């Protein structure tokens, strides 16, 4: 540090001329001294600014969550930030001086040679994915690299900036899941609204149809019971001696044929009326208000029985693979849930009608706090243009008289009432996979919303 006055040289000559020379020398020295002090002040100011810039850069480096690794041209690490040290260096050590290739995991698609070749080509790196060996294992990073040059514009290294992809991917997959949940909730909401308005309409129609069909059915049935008596009476008349008088009329009116077909015709009427009666019953069940209390029951038993009943009335052998856990306690209406299982199994059998070797896979298992039932077949599968409609009431692809299109609509209502949801997809090997889940019964769980018998 330069302070005070410039040192005063001793005069050696006392003459006036000599004195003047000395005065000049002293003046020059003082001038030089002043310049020196000025330069030092300027130097100190620049030094302070440099230190400030340095401290600023250091705090920027340290506050970065991305990892920063600067390498020389031999790809040896010369500088890092705290994020990089934390991630790569074991406790109390540093990665400065380590070779970049030691940081890259063997599983990485890109290697240190790729960084070297980008330097040779005088090109940086843009969003390239590397796997780095961190203290917690190999992790993926999106890496950007910028080339470093010295003052004479000679390449001096590369700065790599890496962003952990795990975080980005996790955030993306959470976002994607939330989006899918929202879409599913939207579909459920639309479906529920559709069901509610159709339910009201259907309830009205079913109510109106119920009375006329009851008396068609009742009267046809009564008439059927009268037929044997009428036939007996006619036979008795025909056996009388005067019957020849009626014989001509009997032939012309083909009374024998009418009598013989009476039974079959009435059977047809009764069968048709029965079918309409069943449809009306389905409609009423579909649209019924279900707010009565339920009970705890074993879904495993319901699945077994539902399956057995449908298979017993099937007209061909179906290979059945069962994987049913027991017990599977749920709360609600065993009868309505059995109808769901039976509808699903019947659908699967219908879909496998043309399959030479039909296989039905039924699973029922506990999955955390849910009970999941799945019925998979190797049938025709569900075409994409049909999939969006299968739960709609009256939607059917089956011929007239075979399906009403109410099966899945009823299943949907029942499962929703029990707090469950359906998923439908096509299997990887073909066929359809129809599944639903229900809340498992929790004895000390919160109050359950109990569905009611319709
Ligand atoms: N396992 C399945 N494989 C292929 N398609 C199916 C399957 N289950 C349902 N479907 C399709 O969904 C439609 C609607 O089924 P849903 O059970 O509601 O009515 P349906 O079986 O046609 O008639 P219903 O059940 O009233 O007798 C079916 O017509 C069929 O096209
Ligand atoms: Mg059906």
Tab-separated table of C-alpha atoms and ligand atoms in Angstrom:
chain	number	residue	atom	x	y	z
A	1	UNK	CA	0.000	0.000	0.000
A	2	UNK	CA	1.367	3.418	-0.944
A	3	UNK	CA	0.730	6.200	1.620
A	4	UNK	CA	2.093	9.669	2.678
A	5	UNK	CA	4.679	11.695	0.783
A	6	UNK	CA	7.344	10.507	-1.634
A	7	UNK	CA	10.766	9.899	0.095
A	8	UNK	CA	13.012	13.010	0.011
A	9	UNK	CA	16.568	12.353	-1.396
A	10	UNK	CA	19.466	14.042	0.474
A	11	UNK	CA	21.028	16.974	-1.538
A	12	UNK	CA	24.703	16.257	-2.192
A	13	UNK	CA	25.565	19.502	-3.989
A	14	UNK	CA	24.865	22.921	-2.426
A	15	UNK	CA	25.221	25.013	-5.600
A	16	UNK	CA	22.118	26.817	-7.008
A	17	UNK	CA	22.260	24.832	-10.200
A	18	UNK	CA	22.617	21.599	-8.346
A	19	UNK	CA	19.746	22.639	-6.096
A	20	UNK	CA	17.506	23.270	-9.125
A	21	UNK	CA	18.320	19.872	-10.542
A	22	UNK	CA	17.396	18.317	-7.223
A	23	UNK	CA	14.125	20.252	-7.126
A	24	UNK	CA	13.277	18.988	-10.627
A	25	UNK	CA	14.060	15.420	-9.636
A	26	UNK	CA	11.914	15.749	-6.521
A	27	UNK	CA	9.055	17.243	-8.591
A	28	UNK	CA	9.260	14.355	-11.070
A	29	UNK	CA	9.324	11.800	-8.258
A	30	UNK	CA	6.286	13.365	-6.622
A	31	UNK	CA	4.461	13.362	-9.961
A	32	UNK	CA	5.313	9.687	-10.540
A	33	UNK	CA	4.316	8.911	-6.947
A	34	UNK	CA	0.948	10.610	-7.466
A	35	UNK	CA	0.385	8.578	-10.655
A	36	UNK	CA	1.281	5.387	-8.845
A	37	UNK	CA	-1.231	6.102	-6.072
A	38	UNK	CA	-3.934	6.933	-8.668
A	39	UNK	CA	-3.276	3.654	-10.468
A	40	UNK	CA	-3.442	1.747	-7.211
A	41	UNK	CA	-6.833	3.282	-6.326
A	42	UNK	CA	-8.135	2.362	-9.779
A	43	UNK	CA	-6.734	-1.153	-9.398
A	44	UNK	CA	-8.431	-1.580	-6.037
A	45	UNK	CA	-11.752	-0.381	-7.466
A	46	UNK	CA	-11.478	-2.847	-10.348
A	47	UNK	CA	-10.510	-5.602	-7.956
A	48	UNK	CA	-13.583	-4.913	-5.774
A	49	UNK	CA	-15.839	-4.993	-8.870
A	50	UNK	CA	-14.196	-8.236	-9.968
A	51	UNK	CA	-14.699	-9.808	-6.541
A	52	UNK	CA	-18.342	-8.721	-6.547
A	53	UNK	CA	-18.882	-10.233	-10.017
A	54	UNK	CA	-17.128	-13.378	-8.868
A	55	UNK	CA	-19.305	-13.659	-5.731
A	56	UNK	CA	-22.424	-13.075	-7.845
A	57	UNK	CA	-21.435	-15.807	-10.320
A	58	UNK	CA	-20.632	-18.175	-7.463
A	59	UNK	CA	-24.020	-17.624	-5.814
A	60	UNK	CA	-25.778	-18.118	-9.182
A	61	UNK	CA	-23.898	-21.403	-9.631
A	62	UNK	CA	-24.704	-22.557	-6.130
A	63	UNK	CA	-28.390	-21.675	-6.282
A	64	UNK	CA	-28.914	-23.611	-9.535
A	65	UNK	CA	-30.868	-26.838	-9.121
A	66	UNK	CA	-29.528	-28.061	-12.479
A	67	UNK	CA	-26.104	-29.666	-12.331
A	68	UNK	CA	-23.180	-27.775	-13.853
A	69	UNK	CA	-19.955	-29.500	-14.829
A	70	UNK	CA	-17.181	-27.667	-16.703
A	71	UNK	CA	-14.511	-29.813	-18.377
A	72	UNK	CA	-11.222	-29.032	-20.092
A	73	UNK	CA	-10.430	-30.281	-23.594
A	74	UNK	CA	-9.307	-33.642	-22.170
A	75	UNK	CA	-12.780	-33.925	-20.572
A	76	UNK	CA	-11.407	-33.659	-17.058
A	77	UNK	CA	-13.727	-31.824	-14.699
A	78	UNK	CA	-12.395	-28.391	-13.708
A	79	UNK	CA	-15.406	-26.765	-12.135
A	80	UNK	CA	-18.803	-27.811	-10.707
A	81	UNK	CA	-21.663	-26.356	-8.716
A	82	UNK	CA	-23.145	-27.533	-5.409
A	83	UNK	CA	-25.975	-29.450	-7.129
A	84	UNK	CA	-23.409	-31.492	-9.093
A	85	UNK	CA	-21.218	-32.168	-6.056
A	86	UNK	CA	-24.243	-33.257	-4.012
A	87	UNK	CA	-25.416	-35.598	-6.723
A	88	UNK	CA	-22.129	-37.135	-7.862
A	89	UNK	CA	-19.543	-36.836	-5.080
A	90	UNK	CA	-19.495	-39.088	-2.040
A	91	UNK	CA	-19.746	-37.214	1.284
A	92	UNK	CA	-16.744	-34.932	1.895
A	93	UNK	CA	-15.234	-35.462	-1.580
A	94	UNK	CA	-15.238	-33.487	-4.810
A	95	UNK	CA	-15.499	-34.458	-8.441
A	96	UNK	CA	-13.120	-31.740	-9.619
A	97	UNK	CA	-10.265	-33.516	-11.375
A	98	UNK	CA	-12.385	-36.597	-12.156
A	99	UNK	CA	-12.790	-37.653	-15.812
A	100	UNK	CA	-16.215	-37.025	-17.324
A	101	UNK	CA	-16.439	-40.631	-18.512
A	102	UNK	CA	-16.367	-41.773	-14.860
A	103	UNK	CA	-19.577	-39.829	-14.277
A	104	UNK	CA	-21.468	-41.413	-17.172
A	105	UNK	CA	-23.324	-44.637	-16.309
A	106	UNK	CA	-22.538	-47.757	-18.400
A	107	UNK	CA	-26.276	-47.906	-19.286
A	108	UNK	CA	-26.125	-44.452	-20.909
A	109	UNK	CA	-26.878	-44.348	-24.629
A	110	UNK	CA	-24.585	-41.361	-25.067
A	111	UNK	CA	-20.975	-41.584	-23.848
A	112	UNK	CA	-18.030	-39.256	-23.157
A	113	UNK	CA	-16.857	-39.894	-26.751
A	114	UNK	CA	-20.021	-38.204	-27.994
A	115	UNK	CA	-19.107	-35.095	-25.982
A	116	UNK	CA	-15.563	-35.251	-27.350
A	117	UNK	CA	-16.777	-35.572	-30.935
A	118	UNK	CA	-19.152	-32.634	-30.504
A	119	UNK	CA	-16.136	-30.593	-29.342
A	120	UNK	CA	-14.157	-31.726	-32.369
A	121	UNK	CA	-17.008	-30.600	-34.588
A	122	UNK	CA	-17.092	-27.303	-32.642
A	123	UNK	CA	-20.707	-27.911	-31.794
A	124	UNK	CA	-22.472	-27.739	-28.460
A	125	UNK	CA	-25.015	-30.264	-27.177
A	126	UNK	CA	-28.730	-29.594	-27.154
A	127	UNK	CA	-31.113	-31.509	-24.890
A	128	UNK	CA	-29.312	-34.837	-25.215
A	129	UNK	CA	-30.197	-37.606	-22.789
A	130	UNK	CA	-27.394	-39.069	-20.673
A	131	UNK	CA	-27.538	-41.537	-17.817
A	132	UNK	CA	-25.234	-40.309	-15.043
A	133	UNK	CA	-23.908	-42.438	-12.181
A	134	UNK	CA	-25.080	-40.555	-9.126
A	135	UNK	CA	-24.664	-41.516	-5.476
A	136	UNK	CA	-28.206	-42.941	-5.643
A	137	UNK	CA	-27.694	-44.956	-8.851
A	138	UNK	CA	-27.998	-44.267	-12.566
A	139	UNK	CA	-30.372	-41.387	-13.356
A	140	UNK	CA	-31.420	-39.818	-16.676
A	141	UNK	CA	-30.533	-36.175	-17.409
A	142	UNK	CA	-31.320	-33.832	-20.284
A	143	UNK	CA	-27.945	-32.230	-21.034
A	144	UNK	CA	-27.042	-29.013	-22.826
A	145	UNK	CA	-23.361	-28.311	-23.569
A	146	UNK	CA	-21.681	-25.003	-24.458
A	147	UNK	CA	-18.102	-24.856	-25.781
A	148	UNK	CA	-15.540	-22.745	-23.889
A	149	UNK	CA	-12.857	-20.619	-25.655
A	150	UNK	CA	-9.854	-18.779	-24.206
A	151	UNK	CA	-8.889	-15.188	-24.995
A	152	UNK	CA	-7.130	-16.232	-28.145
A	153	UNK	CA	-10.251	-18.052	-29.310
A	154	UNK	CA	-8.734	-21.465	-28.781
A	155	UNK	CA	-11.118	-24.181	-27.567
A	156	UNK	CA	-10.547	-24.662	-23.835
A	157	UNK	CA	-13.346	-27.017	-22.788
A	158	UNK	CA	-17.088	-27.488	-22.472
A	159	UNK	CA	-19.689	-26.582	-19.861
A	160	UNK	CA	-22.407	-29.196	-19.391
A	161	UNK	CA	-25.715	-28.270	-17.788
A	162	UNK	CA	-27.904	-31.233	-16.827
A	163	UNK	CA	-31.527	-31.328	-15.700
A	164	UNK	CA	-32.719	-34.498	-13.919
A	165	UNK	CA	-35.373	-36.083	-16.152
A	166	UNK	CA	-36.870	-38.187	-13.364
A	167	UNK	CA	-38.538	-35.086	-11.900
A	168	UNK	CA	-39.819	-33.911	-15.264
A	169	UNK	CA	-41.081	-37.386	-16.121
A	170	UNK	CA	-42.766	-37.838	-12.748
A	171	UNK	CA	-44.470	-34.443	-13.070
A	172	UNK	CA	-45.528	-35.337	-16.600
A	173	UNK	CA	-46.910	-38.729	-15.641
A	174	UNK	CA	-48.793	-37.207	-12.673
A	175	UNK	CA	-50.269	-34.636	-15.026
A	176	UNK	CA	-51.150	-37.341	-17.510
A	177	UNK	CA	-52.799	-39.450	-14.791
A	178	UNK	CA	-54.787	-36.448	-13.530
A	179	UNK	CA	-55.894	-35.783	-17.091
A	180	UNK	CA	-56.997	-39.375	-17.569
A	181	UNK	CA	-58.859	-39.372	-14.237
A	182	UNK	CA	-60.614	-36.198	-15.259
A	183	UNK	CA	-61.599	-37.702	-18.592
A	184	UNK	CA	-62.903	-40.868	-16.899
A	185	UNK	CA	-64.855	-38.786	-14.375
A	186	UNK	CA	-66.321	-36.783	-17.231
A	187	UNK	CA	-67.396	-39.933	-19.079
A	188	UNK	CA	-68.930	-41.333	-15.874
A	189	UNK	CA	-70.757	-38.085	-15.279
A	190	UNK	CA	-72.180	-37.979	-18.782
A	191	UNK	CA	-73.182	-41.626	-18.497
A	192	UNK	CA	-74.785	-41.091	-15.083
A	193	UNK	CA	-76.756	-38.110	-16.392
A	194	UNK	CA	-77.836	-40.085	-19.461
A	195	UNK	CA	-78.945	-42.939	-17.210
A	196	UNK	CA	-80.851	-40.646	-14.892
A	197	UNK	CA	-82.905	-39.019	-17.645
A	198	UNK	CA	-83.446	-42.304	-19.468
A	199	UNK	CA	-84.356	-43.908	-16.170
A	200	UNK	CA	-87.190	-41.434	-15.666
A	201	UNK	CA	-88.484	-41.985	-19.192
A	202	UNK	CA	-88.194	-45.749	-18.921
A	203	UNK	CA	-89.934	-45.793	-15.545
A	204	UNK	CA	-92.934	-44.074	-17.113
A	205	UNK	CA	-93.058	-46.399	-20.131
A	206	UNK	CA	-92.630	-49.496	-17.982
A	207	UNK	CA	-95.382	-48.388	-15.674
A	208	UNK	CA	-97.777	-47.828	-18.600
A	209	UNK	CA	-96.870	-51.129	-20.250
A	210	UNK	CA	-97.154	-53.160	-17.104
A	211	UNK	CA	-100.951	-53.235	-16.883
A	212	UNK	CA	-101.866	-54.069	-20.511
A	213	UNK	CA	-99.208	-56.734	-20.757
A	214	UNK	CA	-100.383	-58.296	-17.488
A	215	UNK	CA	-103.849	-58.798	-18.842
A	216	UNK	CA	-102.628	-60.012	-22.269
A	217	UNK	CA	-100.504	-62.551	-20.434
A	218	UNK	CA	-103.196	-63.439	-17.893
A	219	UNK	CA	-105.951	-63.859	-20.502
A	220	UNK	CA	-103.799	-65.816	-22.930
A	221	UNK	CA	-102.808	-68.123	-20.129
A	222	UNK	CA	-106.438	-68.629	-19.121
A	223	UNK	CA	-107.430	-69.285	-22.730
A	224	UNK	CA	-104.666	-71.872	-22.966
A	225	UNK	CA	-106.117	-73.676	-19.979
A	226	UNK	CA	-109.570	-73.670	-21.717
A	227	UNK	CA	-108.282	-75.315	-24.909
A	228	UNK	CA	-108.378	-78.972	-23.704
A	229	UNK	CA	-111.922	-78.460	-22.516
A	230	UNK	CA	-113.017	-76.957	-25.847
A	231	UNK	CA	-111.285	-79.746	-27.785
A	232	UNK	CA	-112.941	-82.395	-25.635
A	233	UNK	CA	-116.301	-80.762	-26.144
A	234	UNK	CA	-115.883	-80.594	-29.938
A	235	UNK	CA	-114.776	-84.231	-30.086
A	236	UNK	CA	-117.848	-85.145	-28.130
A	237	UNK	CA	-120.064	-83.300	-30.611
A	238	UNK	CA	-118.273	-84.876	-33.577
A	239	UNK	CA	-118.891	-88.293	-32.123
A	240	UNK	CA	-122.684	-87.738	-32.045
A	241	UNK	CA	-124.886	-89.540	-34.676
A	242	UNK	CA	-126.077	-86.195	-36.144
A	243	UNK	CA	-122.459	-84.987	-36.594
A	244	UNK	CA	-122.576	-85.735	-40.301
A	245	UNK	CA	-124.766	-82.644	-40.622
A	246	UNK	CA	-121.815	-80.489	-39.474
A	247	UNK	CA	-119.146	-82.440	-41.327
A	248	UNK	CA	-119.335	-80.370	-44.500
A	249	UNK	CA	-119.158	-77.127	-42.570
A	250	UNK	CA	-116.335	-78.548	-40.474
A	251	UNK	CA	-114.315	-79.349	-43.564
A	252	UNK	CA	-115.025	-76.053	-45.300
A	253	UNK	CA	-113.995	-74.049	-42.240
A	254	UNK	CA	-111.002	-76.362	-41.599
A	255	UNK	CA	-112.072	-76.597	-37.970
A	256	UNK	CA	-109.815	-79.620	-37.301
A	257	UNK	CA	-106.759	-77.643	-38.363
A	258	UNK	CA	-107.856	-74.644	-36.251
A	259	UNK	CA	-108.353	-76.850	-33.206
A	260	UNK	CA	-105.001	-78.563	-33.688
A	261	UNK	CA	-103.175	-75.232	-33.962
A	262	UNK	CA	-104.998	-73.565	-31.107
A	263	UNK	CA	-102.571	-74.884	-28.464
A	264	UNK	CA	-99.440	-73.807	-30.385
A	265	UNK	CA	-100.860	-70.379	-31.195
A	266	UNK	CA	-101.714	-69.740	-27.576
A	267	UNK	CA	-98.270	-71.011	-26.534
A	268	UNK	CA	-96.778	-68.397	-28.859
A	269	UNK	CA	-98.939	-65.657	-27.361
A	270	UNK	CA	-98.041	-66.670	-23.809
A	271	UNK	CA	-94.344	-66.872	-24.671
A	272	UNK	CA	-94.417	-63.441	-26.329
A	273	UNK	CA	-96.319	-61.970	-23.411
A	274	UNK	CA	-93.831	-63.539	-21.005
A	275	UNK	CA	-90.958	-61.989	-22.892
A	276	UNK	CA	-92.596	-58.566	-22.810
A	277	UNK	CA	-93.335	-59.046	-19.104
A	278	UNK	CA	-89.623	-59.828	-18.472
A	279	UNK	CA	-88.536	-56.795	-20.452
A	280	UNK	CA	-90.884	-54.598	-18.473
A	281	UNK	CA	-89.525	-56.111	-15.254
A	282	UNK	CA	-85.979	-55.321	-16.445
A	283	UNK	CA	-87.015	-51.791	-17.309
A	284	UNK	CA	-88.511	-51.312	-13.878
A	285	UNK	CA	-85.377	-52.683	-12.236
A	286	UNK	CA	-83.221	-50.430	-14.384
A	287	UNK	CA	-85.115	-47.317	-13.461
A	288	UNK	CA	-86.095	-48.173	-9.902
A	289	UNK	CA	-85.253	-45.977	-6.988
A	290	UNK	CA	-82.912	-48.039	-4.903
A	291	UNK	CA	-82.657	-46.609	-1.462
A	292	UNK	CA	-83.425	-49.471	0.862
A	293	UNK	CA	-80.783	-50.980	3.138
A	294	UNK	CA	-78.284	-53.588	1.926
A	295	UNK	CA	-76.347	-56.276	3.771
A	296	UNK	CA	-72.834	-57.662	3.891
A	297	UNK	CA	-72.364	-60.589	1.528
A	298	UNK	CA	-69.595	-62.641	-0.027
A	299	UNK	CA	-68.966	-61.569	-3.598
A	300	UNK	CA	-66.958	-64.750	-4.240
A	301	UNK	CA	-70.096	-66.861	-3.699
A	302	UNK	CA	-72.148	-64.534	-5.869
A	303	UNK	CA	-69.631	-64.842	-8.708
A	304	UNK	CA	-69.550	-68.644	-8.478
A	305	UNK	CA	-73.331	-69.018	-8.408
A	306	UNK	CA	-73.948	-66.483	-11.175
A	307	UNK	CA	-71.438	-68.279	-13.379
A	308	UNK	CA	-72.848	-71.732	-12.651
A	309	UNK	CA	-76.403	-70.695	-13.431
A	310	UNK	CA	-75.542	-69.239	-16.813
A	311	UNK	CA	-73.236	-72.108	-17.778
A	312	UNK	CA	-75.926	-74.636	-16.783
A	313	UNK	CA	-78.261	-73.223	-19.396
A	314	UNK	CA	-75.550	-72.819	-22.062
A	315	UNK	CA	-75.951	-75.078	-25.078
A	316	UNK	CA	-72.237	-75.847	-25.459
A	317	UNK	CA	-69.147	-76.659	-23.429
A	318	UNK	CA	-67.114	-73.620	-22.406
A	319	UNK	CA	-63.660	-73.959	-20.863
A	320	UNK	CA	-63.788	-71.959	-17.659
A	321	UNK	CA	-60.741	-70.707	-15.744
A	322	UNK	CA	-61.570	-69.428	-12.297
A	323	UNK	CA	-59.369	-67.465	-9.942
A	324	UNK	CA	-61.627	-66.414	-7.103
A	325	UNK	CA	-60.344	-65.374	-3.687
A	326	UNK	CA	-62.548	-66.137	-0.708
A	327	UNK	CA	-64.150	-64.491	1.109
A	328	UNK	CA	-64.707	-61.146	-0.627
A	329	UNK	CA	-67.038	-59.235	1.617
A	330	UNK	CA	-68.911	-56.288	0.158
A	331	UNK	CA	-72.001	-54.457	1.270
A	332	UNK	CA	-75.154	-54.193	-0.805
A	333	UNK	CA	-77.568	-56.497	-2.582
A	334	UNK	CA	-76.331	-59.977	-3.395
A	335	UNK	CA	-79.290	-60.625	-5.748
A	336	UNK	CA	-78.642	-57.563	-7.881
A	337	UNK	CA	-74.913	-58.255	-7.995
A	338	UNK	CA	-75.626	-61.806	-9.112
A	339	UNK	CA	-77.681	-60.426	-11.959
A	340	UNK	CA	-74.665	-58.299	-12.955
A	341	UNK	CA	-72.402	-61.369	-13.052
A	342	UNK	CA	-74.991	-63.348	-15.009
A	343	UNK	CA	-75.415	-60.558	-17.581
A	344	UNK	CA	-71.666	-60.302	-18.075
A	345	UNK	CA	-71.216	-64.064	-18.412
A	346	UNK	CA	-74.140	-64.267	-20.836
A	347	UNK	CA	-72.610	-61.476	-22.937
A	348	UNK	CA	-69.295	-63.335	-22.987
A	349	UNK	CA	-71.030	-66.573	-24.109
A	350	UNK	CA	-72.874	-64.675	-26.849
A	351	UNK	CA	-69.608	-63.124	-28.046
A	352	UNK	CA	-67.961	-66.584	-28.232
A	353	UNK	CA	-70.781	-68.136	-30.247
A	354	UNK	CA	-68.632	-68.563	-33.366
A	355	UNK	CA	-65.409	-69.451	-31.548
A	356	UNK	CA	-64.465	-73.143	-31.918
A	357	UNK	CA	-62.886	-73.369	-28.464
A	358	UNK	CA	-64.542	-70.838	-26.136
A	359	UNK	CA	-62.562	-69.925	-23.015
A	360	UNK	CA	-63.950	-67.868	-20.161
A	361	UNK	CA	-61.608	-66.444	-17.493
A	362	UNK	CA	-63.246	-65.237	-14.321
A	363	UNK	CA	-61.256	-63.576	-11.568
A	364	UNK	CA	-62.470	-62.006	-8.347
A	365	UNK	CA	-59.870	-60.602	-5.988
A	366	UNK	CA	-59.261	-58.098	-3.288
A	367	UNK	CA	-57.195	-55.160	-4.535
A	368	UNK	CA	-56.393	-52.954	-1.530
A	369	UNK	CA	-59.680	-51.515	-0.309
A	370	UNK	CA	-61.541	-52.658	-3.416
A	371	UNK	CA	-62.902	-55.949	-4.658
A	372	UNK	CA	-62.293	-56.469	-8.353
A	373	UNK	CA	-64.249	-58.842	-10.561
A	374	UNK	CA	-63.146	-59.501	-14.126
A	375	UNK	CA	-64.714	-61.563	-16.889
A	376	UNK	CA	-62.619	-62.143	-19.974
A	377	UNK	CA	-63.564	-64.108	-23.071
A	378	UNK	CA	-61.908	-65.058	-26.334
A	379	UNK	CA	-64.873	-63.957	-28.420
A	380	UNK	CA	-65.356	-61.291	-31.033
A	381	UNK	CA	-64.119	-58.406	-28.841
A	382	UNK	CA	-65.778	-54.999	-28.872
A	383	UNK	CA	-65.221	-52.894	-31.994
A	384	UNK	CA	-64.067	-49.314	-31.208
A	385	UNK	CA	-67.195	-47.741	-32.718
A	386	UNK	CA	-69.381	-49.911	-30.462
A	387	UNK	CA	-67.367	-49.481	-27.252
A	388	UNK	CA	-68.717	-46.008	-26.486
A	389	UNK	CA	-72.338	-47.203	-26.533
A	390	UNK	CA	-72.418	-50.570	-24.826
A	391	UNK	CA	-73.724	-49.151	-21.534
A	392	UNK	CA	-76.481	-47.218	-23.274
A	393	UNK	CA	-79.946	-48.643	-22.607
A	394	UNK	CA	-81.336	-50.512	-25.620
A	395	UNK	CA	-78.001	-50.569	-27.402
A	396	UNK	CA	-77.477	-54.017	-28.849
A	397	UNK	CA	-75.685	-55.573	-31.793
A	398	UNK	CA	-77.660	-58.787	-31.409
A	399	UNK	CA	-80.528	-59.806	-33.684
A	400	UNK	CA	-84.070	-58.797	-32.816
A	401	UNK	CA	-85.475	-61.102	-30.149
A	402	UNK	CA	-82.014	-62.086	-28.869
A	403	UNK	CA	-80.955	-58.978	-26.958
A	404	UNK	CA	-82.804	-56.008	-25.519
A	405	UNK	CA	-79.625	-53.993	-24.983
A	406	UNK	CA	-80.554	-53.489	-21.341
A	407	UNK	CA	-78.090	-55.971	-19.793
A	408	UNK	CA	-75.095	-53.662	-19.427
A	409	UNK	CA	-77.252	-50.613	-18.661
A	410	UNK	CA	-78.659	-52.487	-15.659
A	411	UNK	CA	-75.172	-53.697	-14.678
A	412	UNK	CA	-73.873	-50.141	-14.854
A	413	UNK	CA	-76.651	-48.826	-12.604
A	414	UNK	CA	-76.195	-51.632	-10.079
A	415	UNK	CA	-72.422	-51.312	-9.888
A	416	UNK	CA	-72.637	-47.489	-9.560
A	417	UNK	CA	-75.208	-47.880	-6.781
A	418	UNK	CA	-72.728	-50.077	-4.950
A	419	UNK	CA	-70.000	-47.430	-5.269
A	420	UNK	CA	-68.183	-49.217	-8.089
A	421	UNK	CA	-66.991	-48.592	-11.603
A	422	UNK	CA	-66.684	-50.521	-14.834
A	423	UNK	CA	-63.718	-50.815	-17.153
A	424	UNK	CA	-64.015	-52.444	-20.564
A	425	UNK	CA	-61.218	-53.198	-22.983
A	426	UNK	CA	-60.224	-55.751	-25.557
A	427	UNK	CA	-57.728	-58.404	-24.502
A	428	UNK	CA	-54.227	-58.548	-25.986
A	429	UNK	CA	-55.088	-61.936	-27.550
A	430	UNK	CA	-58.549	-60.767	-28.674
A	431	UNK	CA	-61.872	-61.062	-26.897
A	432	UNK	CA	-63.312	-58.626	-24.384
A	433	UNK	CA	-62.235	-57.982	-20.798
A	434	UNK	CA	-65.056	-56.548	-18.736
A	435	UNK	CA	-64.261	-55.677	-15.104
A	436	UNK	CA	-65.805	-53.809	-12.235
A	437	UNK	CA	-64.679	-52.958	-8.762
A	438	UNK	CA	-66.585	-52.386	-5.534
A	439	UNK	CA	-65.554	-51.029	-2.147
A	440	UNK	CA	-64.560	-53.943	0.086
A	441	UNK	CA	-66.559	-54.111	3.293
A	442	UNK	CA	-64.651	-52.506	6.166
A	443	UNK	CA	-66.229	-53.468	9.525
A	444	UNK	CA	-64.929	-50.365	11.284
A	445	UNK	CA	-64.839	-48.199	8.166
A	446	UNK	CA	-66.844	-45.027	7.708
A	447	UNK	CA	-70.578	-45.122	7.061
A	448	UNK	CA	-71.217	-46.889	3.784
A	449	UNK	CA	-73.681	-45.485	1.263
A	450	UNK	CA	-76.047	-48.377	1.044
A	451	UNK	CA	-77.823	-49.084	-2.169
A	452	UNK	CA	-81.369	-50.312	-2.047
A	453	UNK	CA	-83.359	-53.117	-3.561
A	454	UNK	CA	-85.330	-51.866	-6.543
B	1	LIG	N1	-68.136	-59.759	-23.909
B	1	LIG	C1	-68.528	-59.049	-24.974
B	1	LIG	N2	-67.883	-59.201	-26.163
B	1	LIG	C2	-68.256	-58.484	-27.250
B	1	LIG	N3	-69.267	-57.577	-27.252
B	1	LIG	C3	-69.940	-57.379	-26.104
B	1	LIG	C4	-69.617	-58.092	-24.905
B	1	LIG	N4	-70.436	-57.651	-23.917
B	1	LIG	C5	-71.248	-56.741	-24.483
B	1	LIG	N5	-70.964	-56.576	-25.776
B	1	LIG	C6	-71.617	-55.660	-26.716
B	1	LIG	O1	-72.399	-54.755	-25.976
B	1	LIG	C7	-73.745	-54.775	-26.425
B	1	LIG	C8	-74.658	-54.417	-25.277
B	1	LIG	O2	-74.645	-55.440	-24.311
B	1	LIG	P1	-75.891	-55.588	-23.351
B	1	LIG	O3	-75.605	-56.685	-22.402
B	1	LIG	O4	-76.229	-54.261	-22.782
B	1	LIG	O5	-77.064	-55.946	-24.326
B	1	LIG	P2	-77.286	-57.292	-25.128
B	1	LIG	O6	-76.441	-58.376	-24.579
B	1	LIG	O7	-77.164	-56.990	-26.562
B	1	LIG	O8	-78.790	-57.559	-24.770
B	1	LIG	P3	-79.385	-58.110	-23.378
B	1	LIG	O9	-78.261	-58.148	-22.412
B	1	LIG	O10	-80.388	-57.082	-22.998
B	1	LIG	O11	-79.941	-59.426	-23.678
B	1	LIG	C9	-73.914	-56.156	-26.980
B	1	LIG	O12	-74.976	-56.199	-27.928
B	1	LIG	C10	-72.565	-56.399	-27.645
B	1	LIG	O13	-72.481	-55.758	-28.897
B	2	LIG	MG1	-76.332	-58.693	-22.506
